[in-house]
């Protein structure tokens, strides 16, 4: 019963992160850094979304991969429903696919490294999962080759200086992807703080580490 209640808490936390990120992605950052207009390449959603990897990793640590996948599927369902309600079908497909595959990869990598140094599994898992998440979302959502999922966004595929400051140019969605992944790397490091602080409280359930090996 206690395990069911705790799992429900993880599901609610994942739902909150997904909903919050879908709302915050509508709000660009209002600042400039090193001559880069952050509002052109980043939204507040980039900072909230990586918390989903923390939720997945804590679930995985405490209850194992099977329960972690259930929490991810719940988040996936919310992500798809919310995205289809507020965005185009192409963005919804990109968002749902990126979330699901990125989180499942995180679970797999975490399990492979869970017996090593305490920080390695959550950090490496979240970074590799984030890389896949970023690649899938931005390419499916904006790259012309994926036009089968919906019409291209003209602004996204226009050439512009990378990050708005470099001489080299690329389609705008490339800069969006680069900055998004950069934030995920930063947040992956930051999320080690709450993960480490909760380790002594959220201990693995009996048999979890053996079953996940």
PDB file of C-alpha atoms in Angstrom:
ATOM      1  CA  UNK A   1       0.000   0.000   0.000  1.00  0.00           C
ATOM      2  CA  UNK A   2       2.826   2.387   0.892  1.00  0.00           C
ATOM      3  CA  UNK A   3       4.543   1.563  -2.402  1.00  0.00           C
ATOM      4  CA  UNK A   4       1.346   2.330  -4.327  1.00  0.00           C
ATOM      5  CA  UNK A   5       0.963   5.688  -2.603  1.00  0.00           C
ATOM      6  CA  UNK A   6       4.582   6.600  -3.281  1.00  0.00           C
ATOM      7  CA  UNK A   7       4.245   5.574  -6.939  1.00  0.00           C
ATOM      8  CA  UNK A   8       1.144   7.754  -7.238  1.00  0.00           C
ATOM      9  CA  UNK A   9       3.151  10.660  -5.861  1.00  0.00           C
ATOM     10  CA  UNK A  10       5.763  10.100  -8.571  1.00  0.00           C
ATOM     11  CA  UNK A  11       3.040   9.994 -11.222  1.00  0.00           C
ATOM     12  CA  UNK A  12       1.583  13.261  -9.929  1.00  0.00           C
ATOM     13  CA  UNK A  13       5.040  14.854  -9.864  1.00  0.00           C
ATOM     14  CA  UNK A  14       5.686  13.770 -13.452  1.00  0.00           C
ATOM     15  CA  UNK A  15       2.304  15.096 -14.524  1.00  0.00           C
ATOM     16  CA  UNK A  16       3.036  18.430 -12.841  1.00  0.00           C
ATOM     17  CA  UNK A  17       6.422  18.712 -14.567  1.00  0.00           C
ATOM     18  CA  UNK A  18       4.953  17.907 -17.990  1.00  0.00           C
ATOM     19  CA  UNK A  19       2.050  20.344 -17.645  1.00  0.00           C
ATOM     20  CA  UNK A  20       4.266  23.096 -16.235  1.00  0.00           C
ATOM     21  CA  UNK A  21       6.807  22.651 -19.028  1.00  0.00           C
ATOM     22  CA  UNK A  22       4.128  22.810 -21.709  1.00  0.00           C
ATOM     23  CA  UNK A  23       2.916  26.086 -20.219  1.00  0.00           C
ATOM     24  CA  UNK A  24       6.355  27.613 -19.600  1.00  0.00           C
ATOM     25  CA  UNK A  25       7.545  26.804 -23.131  1.00  0.00           C
ATOM     26  CA  UNK A  26       5.266  29.630 -24.274  1.00  0.00           C
ATOM     27  CA  UNK A  27       7.355  32.216 -22.398  1.00  0.00           C
ATOM     28  CA  UNK A  28      10.742  33.243 -23.876  1.00  0.00           C
ATOM     29  CA  UNK A  29      13.544  34.374 -21.570  1.00  0.00           C
ATOM     30  CA  UNK A  30      13.566  38.218 -21.420  1.00  0.00           C
ATOM     31  CA  UNK A  31      17.344  38.621 -21.050  1.00  0.00           C
ATOM     32  CA  UNK A  32      20.494  39.041 -23.119  1.00  0.00           C
ATOM     33  CA  UNK A  33      23.732  37.153 -22.396  1.00  0.00           C
ATOM     34  CA  UNK A  34      27.078  37.789 -24.144  1.00  0.00           C
ATOM     35  CA  UNK A  35      25.247  39.582 -26.911  1.00  0.00           C
ATOM     36  CA  UNK A  36      22.811  36.687 -27.391  1.00  0.00           C
ATOM     37  CA  UNK A  37      19.121  37.530 -27.173  1.00  0.00           C
ATOM     38  CA  UNK A  38      18.003  34.573 -25.058  1.00  0.00           C
ATOM     39  CA  UNK A  39      14.364  35.161 -25.918  1.00  0.00           C
ATOM     40  CA  UNK A  40      15.111  34.148 -29.509  1.00  0.00           C
ATOM     41  CA  UNK A  41      16.448  30.721 -28.543  1.00  0.00           C
ATOM     42  CA  UNK A  42      15.177  29.746 -25.085  1.00  0.00           C
ATOM     43  CA  UNK A  43      11.979  29.559 -23.067  1.00  0.00           C
ATOM     44  CA  UNK A  44      11.411  28.929 -19.368  1.00  0.00           C
ATOM     45  CA  UNK A  45      10.203  25.445 -20.273  1.00  0.00           C
ATOM     46  CA  UNK A  46      13.785  24.415 -21.030  1.00  0.00           C
ATOM     47  CA  UNK A  47      14.571  24.763 -17.324  1.00  0.00           C
ATOM     48  CA  UNK A  48      11.553  22.911 -15.936  1.00  0.00           C
ATOM     49  CA  UNK A  49      11.508  19.966 -18.344  1.00  0.00           C
ATOM     50  CA  UNK A  50      14.771  18.309 -17.087  1.00  0.00           C
ATOM     51  CA  UNK A  51      13.093  17.811 -13.694  1.00  0.00           C
ATOM     52  CA  UNK A  52      11.262  14.936 -15.402  1.00  0.00           C
ATOM     53  CA  UNK A  53      14.559  13.027 -15.500  1.00  0.00           C
ATOM     54  CA  UNK A  54      14.944  13.546 -11.741  1.00  0.00           C
ATOM     55  CA  UNK A  55      11.475  12.105 -11.157  1.00  0.00           C
ATOM     56  CA  UNK A  56      12.256   9.118 -13.387  1.00  0.00           C
ATOM     57  CA  UNK A  57      15.598   8.460 -11.708  1.00  0.00           C
ATOM     58  CA  UNK A  58      14.194   8.661  -8.187  1.00  0.00           C
ATOM     59  CA  UNK A  59      11.417   6.257  -9.161  1.00  0.00           C
ATOM     60  CA  UNK A  60      13.936   3.924 -10.760  1.00  0.00           C
ATOM     61  CA  UNK A  61      16.214   4.033  -7.725  1.00  0.00           C
ATOM     62  CA  UNK A  62      13.428   3.300  -5.267  1.00  0.00           C
ATOM     63  CA  UNK A  63      11.174   0.908  -7.170  1.00  0.00           C
ATOM     64  CA  UNK A  64      13.116  -0.266 -10.213  1.00  0.00           C
ATOM     65  CA  UNK A  65      12.694   0.045 -13.977  1.00  0.00           C
ATOM     66  CA  UNK A  66       9.240  -1.525 -14.223  1.00  0.00           C
ATOM     67  CA  UNK A  67       7.639   1.114 -12.006  1.00  0.00           C
ATOM     68  CA  UNK A  68       9.739   3.871 -13.579  1.00  0.00           C
ATOM     69  CA  UNK A  69       8.378   2.923 -17.000  1.00  0.00           C
ATOM     70  CA  UNK A  70       4.829   3.159 -15.667  1.00  0.00           C
ATOM     71  CA  UNK A  71       5.500   6.677 -14.400  1.00  0.00           C
ATOM     72  CA  UNK A  72       7.014   7.611 -17.774  1.00  0.00           C
ATOM     73  CA  UNK A  73       4.010   6.231 -19.659  1.00  0.00           C
ATOM     74  CA  UNK A  74       1.719   8.325 -17.448  1.00  0.00           C
ATOM     75  CA  UNK A  75       3.796  11.394 -18.263  1.00  0.00           C
ATOM     76  CA  UNK A  76       3.760  10.464 -21.941  1.00  0.00           C
ATOM     77  CA  UNK A  77      -0.037  10.300 -21.956  1.00  0.00           C
ATOM     78  CA  UNK A  78      -0.291  13.737 -20.370  1.00  0.00           C
ATOM     79  CA  UNK A  79       2.309  15.163 -22.759  1.00  0.00           C
ATOM     80  CA  UNK A  80       0.490  13.892 -25.830  1.00  0.00           C
ATOM     81  CA  UNK A  81      -2.956  15.003 -24.693  1.00  0.00           C
ATOM     82  CA  UNK A  82      -1.737  18.440 -23.649  1.00  0.00           C
ATOM     83  CA  UNK A  83       0.326  18.923 -26.803  1.00  0.00           C
ATOM     84  CA  UNK A  84      -2.524  17.968 -29.140  1.00  0.00           C
ATOM     85  CA  UNK A  85      -4.747  20.410 -27.253  1.00  0.00           C
ATOM     86  CA  UNK A  86      -2.445  23.431 -27.540  1.00  0.00           C
ATOM     87  CA  UNK A  87      -0.106  22.731 -30.456  1.00  0.00           C
ATOM     88  CA  UNK A  88      -0.064  21.392 -34.006  1.00  0.00           C
ATOM     89  CA  UNK A  89      -0.148  17.610 -34.586  1.00  0.00           C
ATOM     90  CA  UNK A  90       3.497  17.707 -35.728  1.00  0.00           C
ATOM     91  CA  UNK A  91       4.653  19.374 -32.502  1.00  0.00           C
ATOM     92  CA  UNK A  92       2.538  16.948 -30.483  1.00  0.00           C
ATOM     93  CA  UNK A  93       4.081  13.933 -32.233  1.00  0.00           C
ATOM     94  CA  UNK A  94       7.572  15.348 -31.759  1.00  0.00           C
ATOM     95  CA  UNK A  95       6.971  16.170 -28.106  1.00  0.00           C
ATOM     96  CA  UNK A  96       5.433  12.821 -27.190  1.00  0.00           C
ATOM     97  CA  UNK A  97       8.010  10.754 -29.078  1.00  0.00           C
ATOM     98  CA  UNK A  98      10.937  12.710 -27.636  1.00  0.00           C
ATOM     99  CA  UNK A  99       9.631  12.439 -24.089  1.00  0.00           C
ATOM    100  CA  UNK A 100       8.901   8.718 -24.245  1.00  0.00           C
ATOM    101  CA  UNK A 101      12.105   7.595 -25.955  1.00  0.00           C
ATOM    102  CA  UNK A 102      14.348   9.945 -23.990  1.00  0.00           C
ATOM    103  CA  UNK A 103      12.934   8.826 -20.653  1.00  0.00           C
ATOM    104  CA  UNK A 104      13.064   5.124 -21.544  1.00  0.00           C
ATOM    105  CA  UNK A 105      16.703   5.492 -22.575  1.00  0.00           C
ATOM    106  CA  UNK A 106      17.417   7.225 -19.271  1.00  0.00           C
ATOM    107  CA  UNK A 107      15.904   4.258 -17.419  1.00  0.00           C
ATOM    108  CA  UNK A 108      18.034   1.789 -19.349  1.00  0.00           C
ATOM    109  CA  UNK A 109      21.282   3.715 -18.821  1.00  0.00           C
ATOM    110  CA  UNK A 110      20.480   4.280 -15.128  1.00  0.00           C
ATOM    111  CA  UNK A 111      20.017   0.551 -14.599  1.00  0.00           C
ATOM    112  CA  UNK A 112      23.328  -0.214 -16.284  1.00  0.00           C
ATOM    113  CA  UNK A 113      25.196   2.212 -14.012  1.00  0.00           C
ATOM    114  CA  UNK A 114      23.192   2.007 -10.786  1.00  0.00           C
ATOM    115  CA  UNK A 115      25.865  -0.001  -8.926  1.00  0.00           C
ATOM    116  CA  UNK A 116      28.600   2.519  -9.713  1.00  0.00           C
ATOM    117  CA  UNK A 117      29.329   5.884  -8.045  1.00  0.00           C
ATOM    118  CA  UNK A 118      26.078   7.409  -6.772  1.00  0.00           C
ATOM    119  CA  UNK A 119      26.145  10.345  -9.202  1.00  0.00           C
ATOM    120  CA  UNK A 120      27.008   8.411 -12.351  1.00  0.00           C
ATOM    121  CA  UNK A 121      23.677   6.719 -13.053  1.00  0.00           C
ATOM    122  CA  UNK A 122      21.466   9.820 -12.719  1.00  0.00           C
ATOM    123  CA  UNK A 123      23.909  12.139 -14.478  1.00  0.00           C
ATOM    124  CA  UNK A 124      24.881   9.940 -17.425  1.00  0.00           C
ATOM    125  CA  UNK A 125      21.335   8.608 -17.806  1.00  0.00           C
ATOM    126  CA  UNK A 126      19.792  12.072 -17.890  1.00  0.00           C
ATOM    127  CA  UNK A 127      22.422  13.478 -20.267  1.00  0.00           C
ATOM    128  CA  UNK A 128      22.123  10.631 -22.769  1.00  0.00           C
ATOM    129  CA  UNK A 129      18.335  10.664 -22.472  1.00  0.00           C
ATOM    130  CA  UNK A 130      18.333  14.444 -22.918  1.00  0.00           C
ATOM    131  CA  UNK A 131      20.480  14.199 -26.032  1.00  0.00           C
ATOM    132  CA  UNK A 132      18.029  11.775 -27.624  1.00  0.00           C
ATOM    133  CA  UNK A 133      15.060  13.858 -26.455  1.00  0.00           C
ATOM    134  CA  UNK A 134      16.520  17.010 -28.015  1.00  0.00           C
ATOM    135  CA  UNK A 135      17.457  15.293 -31.263  1.00  0.00           C
ATOM    136  CA  UNK A 136      14.034  13.730 -31.726  1.00  0.00           C
ATOM    137  CA  UNK A 137      11.967  16.749 -30.759  1.00  0.00           C
ATOM    138  CA  UNK A 138      13.704  19.446 -32.778  1.00  0.00           C
ATOM    139  CA  UNK A 139      14.323  17.328 -35.864  1.00  0.00           C
ATOM    140  CA  UNK A 140      10.805  15.882 -36.020  1.00  0.00           C
ATOM    141  CA  UNK A 141       9.201  19.227 -35.155  1.00  0.00           C
ATOM    142  CA  UNK A 142      11.171  21.428 -37.541  1.00  0.00           C
ATOM    143  CA  UNK A 143      13.566  19.649 -39.929  1.00  0.00           C
ATOM    144  CA  UNK A 144      12.191  19.730 -43.505  1.00  0.00           C
ATOM    145  CA  UNK A 145      12.852  16.005 -43.940  1.00  0.00           C
ATOM    146  CA  UNK A 146      10.034  15.288 -41.468  1.00  0.00           C
ATOM    147  CA  UNK A 147       7.427  17.261 -43.398  1.00  0.00           C
ATOM    148  CA  UNK A 148       5.395  14.040 -43.563  1.00  0.00           C
ATOM    149  CA  UNK A 149       4.225  14.851 -40.009  1.00  0.00           C
ATOM    150  CA  UNK A 150       2.985  18.295 -40.934  1.00  0.00           C
ATOM    151  CA  UNK A 151       3.892  21.483 -42.816  1.00  0.00           C
ATOM    152  CA  UNK A 152       7.262  23.090 -42.212  1.00  0.00           C
ATOM    153  CA  UNK A 153       7.488  26.230 -40.098  1.00  0.00           C
ATOM    154  CA  UNK A 154       9.065  28.831 -42.437  1.00  0.00           C
ATOM    155  CA  UNK A 155      10.676  30.823 -39.626  1.00  0.00           C
ATOM    156  CA  UNK A 156      12.265  27.697 -38.097  1.00  0.00           C
ATOM    157  CA  UNK A 157      13.944  26.609 -41.316  1.00  0.00           C
ATOM    158  CA  UNK A 158      15.284  30.022 -42.351  1.00  0.00           C
ATOM    159  CA  UNK A 159      19.073  30.317 -42.195  1.00  0.00           C
ATOM    160  CA  UNK A 160      20.433  32.566 -39.458  1.00  0.00           C
ATOM    161  CA  UNK A 161      23.720  33.005 -37.559  1.00  0.00           C
ATOM    162  CA  UNK A 162      24.157  30.131 -35.099  1.00  0.00           C
ATOM    163  CA  UNK A 163      22.962  31.291 -31.671  1.00  0.00           C
ATOM    164  CA  UNK A 164      22.429  34.674 -33.301  1.00  0.00           C
ATOM    165  CA  UNK A 165      26.071  35.738 -32.934  1.00  0.00           C
ATOM    166  CA  UNK A 166      28.356  33.404 -34.918  1.00  0.00           C
ATOM    167  CA  UNK A 167      29.374  33.938 -38.541  1.00  0.00           C
ATOM    168  CA  UNK A 168      28.368  30.409 -39.491  1.00  0.00           C
ATOM    169  CA  UNK A 169      24.705  29.985 -40.336  1.00  0.00           C
ATOM    170  CA  UNK A 170      22.209  27.173 -39.948  1.00  0.00           C
ATOM    171  CA  UNK A 171      18.464  26.789 -39.870  1.00  0.00           C
ATOM    172  CA  UNK A 172      17.075  28.492 -36.781  1.00  0.00           C
ATOM    173  CA  UNK A 173      15.858  25.242 -35.204  1.00  0.00           C
ATOM    174  CA  UNK A 174      19.473  24.080 -34.956  1.00  0.00           C
ATOM    175  CA  UNK A 175      20.294  26.967 -32.605  1.00  0.00           C
ATOM    176  CA  UNK A 176      17.159  26.210 -30.625  1.00  0.00           C
ATOM    177  CA  UNK A 177      18.264  22.587 -30.256  1.00  0.00           C
ATOM    178  CA  UNK A 178      21.809  23.505 -29.230  1.00  0.00           C
ATOM    179  CA  UNK A 179      20.702  25.905 -26.513  1.00  0.00           C
ATOM    180  CA  UNK A 180      18.005  23.522 -25.306  1.00  0.00           C
ATOM    181  CA  UNK A 181      20.543  20.724 -24.881  1.00  0.00           C
ATOM    182  CA  UNK A 182      22.965  23.119 -23.198  1.00  0.00           C
ATOM    183  CA  UNK A 183      20.329  23.941 -20.590  1.00  0.00           C
ATOM    184  CA  UNK A 184      19.573  20.236 -20.111  1.00  0.00           C
ATOM    185  CA  UNK A 185      23.265  19.558 -19.439  1.00  0.00           C
ATOM    186  CA  UNK A 186      23.322  22.365 -16.883  1.00  0.00           C
ATOM    187  CA  UNK A 187      20.113  21.180 -15.252  1.00  0.00           C
ATOM    188  CA  UNK A 188      21.376  17.587 -15.239  1.00  0.00           C
ATOM    189  CA  UNK A 189      24.241  18.751 -13.037  1.00  0.00           C
ATOM    190  CA  UNK A 190      21.939  20.838 -10.846  1.00  0.00           C
ATOM    191  CA  UNK A 191      19.527  17.917 -10.373  1.00  0.00           C
ATOM    192  CA  UNK A 192      22.328  15.930  -8.716  1.00  0.00           C
ATOM    193  CA  UNK A 193      21.820  18.131  -5.659  1.00  0.00           C
ATOM    194  CA  UNK A 194      18.239  17.046  -4.843  1.00  0.00           C
ATOM    195  CA  UNK A 195      19.011  13.486  -5.983  1.00  0.00           C
ATOM    196  CA  UNK A 196      21.953  13.244  -3.589  1.00  0.00           C
ATOM    197  CA  UNK A 197      19.978  14.863  -0.769  1.00  0.00           C
ATOM    198  CA  UNK A 198      17.141  12.331  -1.140  1.00  0.00           C
ATOM    199  CA  UNK A 199      19.320   9.218  -1.448  1.00  0.00           C
ATOM    200  CA  UNK A 200      19.262   8.389   2.256  1.00  0.00           C
ATOM    201  CA  UNK A 201      15.479   8.869   2.422  1.00  0.00           C
ATOM    202  CA  UNK A 202      14.408   7.171  -0.811  1.00  0.00           C
ATOM    203  CA  UNK A 203      16.304   3.913  -0.472  1.00  0.00           C
ATOM    204  CA  UNK A 204      15.779   1.071  -2.973  1.00  0.00           C
ATOM    205  CA  UNK A 205      13.032  -1.346  -2.009  1.00  0.00           C
ATOM    206  CA  UNK A 206      14.206  -4.869  -1.122  1.00  0.00           C
ATOM    207  CA  UNK A 207      15.257  -6.775  -4.211  1.00  0.00           C
ATOM    208  CA  UNK A 208      15.118  -3.787  -6.561  1.00  0.00           C
ATOM    209  CA  UNK A 209      18.830  -3.593  -7.315  1.00  0.00           C
ATOM    210  CA  UNK A 210      19.104  -7.350  -7.779  1.00  0.00           C
ATOM    211  CA  UNK A 211      16.072  -7.468 -10.092  1.00  0.00           C
ATOM    212  CA  UNK A 212      17.322  -4.504 -12.114  1.00  0.00           C
ATOM    213  CA  UNK A 213      20.793  -5.948 -12.604  1.00  0.00           C
TER     214      UNK A 213
END
